């Protein structure tokens, strides 16, 4: 099938058709929910907030008149009157998507009835409503695709779409990139239409005024000639050979990591580990290390291409015993870890007992109604210096004659004085590299002085979140406060990393936060010099990092820190790192 | 209760950018803030963009803004200034 329109942006492009939908289906009347009303309300509130965040962000990026419309739309999503209406519908037993629909309808009628300017705002309101409902129902968000089509053959590259629409509004086009769009086709519009202008500025072919285009079946291959205005649906195969010569060629060069470049590399992302050292696309090295808590983790770390160990937890040696293991026994276990990574970094954390890991031979000095704030980690070891000294002696013995680079760190360090004491114990035993975990806000706030007395620092995001937000890690109801995207937590990471960098000291991150590919890029942007995570998380993070420049990571970090909520921070970072969506991360 | 009466002079009325600026400023206020058309209109929540738009205040129309509590005068002054800007 061939269609003809007006060529509005030169060049040819092809890809699977993506028909831009104008609305999500209306949630069925009378839909109810199971579970608690409060949960349903929270679900609705989260969706509204998420949509507001996205719109606000797009508004900031778009600027001008489009930006004003988008920011006004963000305000609509956050409207207090709307929120009240949604909650009251949910109280009546109505499911969140339908409650949202009905709440919007209340306001919509008033606006639409006025006509003119307010009538147009009703269309804006519909757009917001559809986005919120889409968020709640998992229905694809109205509007544009957020990531390219999956590869059409194993090992192939993700494919940008041919975007087909009646017309595209500024809101639809703000976030589009060449990674997502191979060409535009619209039924309406002329050579000076919004779509045409955007397409030309992106360097993407476009055909406008193409009647019948929205009748194209989603997903079928479409070839667009933006010079002649020809649109071919399912063109003969000989055209498809030109695909790799399209806009992808330049991009592949940028994402190559000195390994198999281009399409093959991108295609491997979801399937398997590409291996190799962690680095950004512009060659900034970020060692990707494994969190290890026992022998079986060692094997997994090696299997997933860890460049070393970033957090070796030693508790497994001590738990369930009536007395501490001997130096000899410990030495043998540590030796196995060092031998697994010859020539590489192995960061061992000394015993982190107390709190949720009590040991009979290291009793706290008194009753602890609040063990997380009690004698744990280094605090406990200072009361039992022999236990620490035996462990340090065993570590020094294991490192003797090993090619691995052993680094030792202390948990639960609050002050530079504590860190200094610990470094002294290690240095006396001949261990050159002694560091401190940063997991107490005080340590992060005074990182400038702390980094001068240790050889490195490593940020434990889990505990740092718990202590920064005074939110128990074990309490699911406080989950939002433990979200590693909390801007306050990002601030502390940034502060610590900057202090370390100013003093020429490494600053790793070894919490679960590093296992999130998007957040991993942000942590690097904040200044983390290495990332340590569960071994199985390594491949995705390695691939994510290889798709960004250090500068992009820094911009994403800055954008995230500029936000006020975790959801906004996440959205802000994602919009700075569009490559991640292309990689399916 | 402290209040300000102000006539909207902007050509677009209390819509578009003025409406957004107005609501943003009102949202920052710690207390409830209401707006009503003069004379005799029902007060609506000044922190709701949807209610402000629906109020449909046009050029040369007058509104009354009300707020009560600590800092209310400052809030009202700022809002009146926004609403009264050309």
mmCIF file of C-alpha atoms in Angstrom, chain A residues 14 221 223 232 234-244:
data_model
loop_
_atom_site.group_PDB
_atom_site.id
_atom_site.type_symbol
_atom_site.label_atom_id
_atom_site.label_comp_id
_atom_site.label_asym_id
_atom_site.label_seq_id
_atom_site.Cartn_x
_atom_site.Cartn_y
_atom_site.Cartn_z
ATOM 1 C CA UNK A 14 11.651 3.506 7.993
ATOM 2 C CA UNK A 221 6.998 -1.656 8.460
ATOM 3 C CA UNK A 223 9.065 3.599 4.634
ATOM 4 C CA UNK A 232 5.143 2.979 1.569
ATOM 5 C CA UNK A 234 5.331 -2.868 3.991
ATOM 6 C CA UNK A 235 7.771 -1.954 1.208
ATOM 7 C CA UNK A 236 9.586 -4.666 -0.750
ATOM 8 C CA UNK A 237 12.523 -6.120 1.176
ATOM 9 C CA UNK A 238 15.235 -4.437 -0.886
ATOM 10 C CA UNK A 239 14.478 -1.169 0.836
ATOM 11 C CA UNK A 240 15.129 -2.588 4.250
ATOM 12 C CA UNK A 241 18.844 -2.880 3.534
ATOM 13 C CA UNK A 242 19.122 0.866 3.809
ATOM 14 C CA UNK A 243 18.095 0.786 7.440
ATOM 15 C CA UNK A 244 21.520 0.659 8.981
#
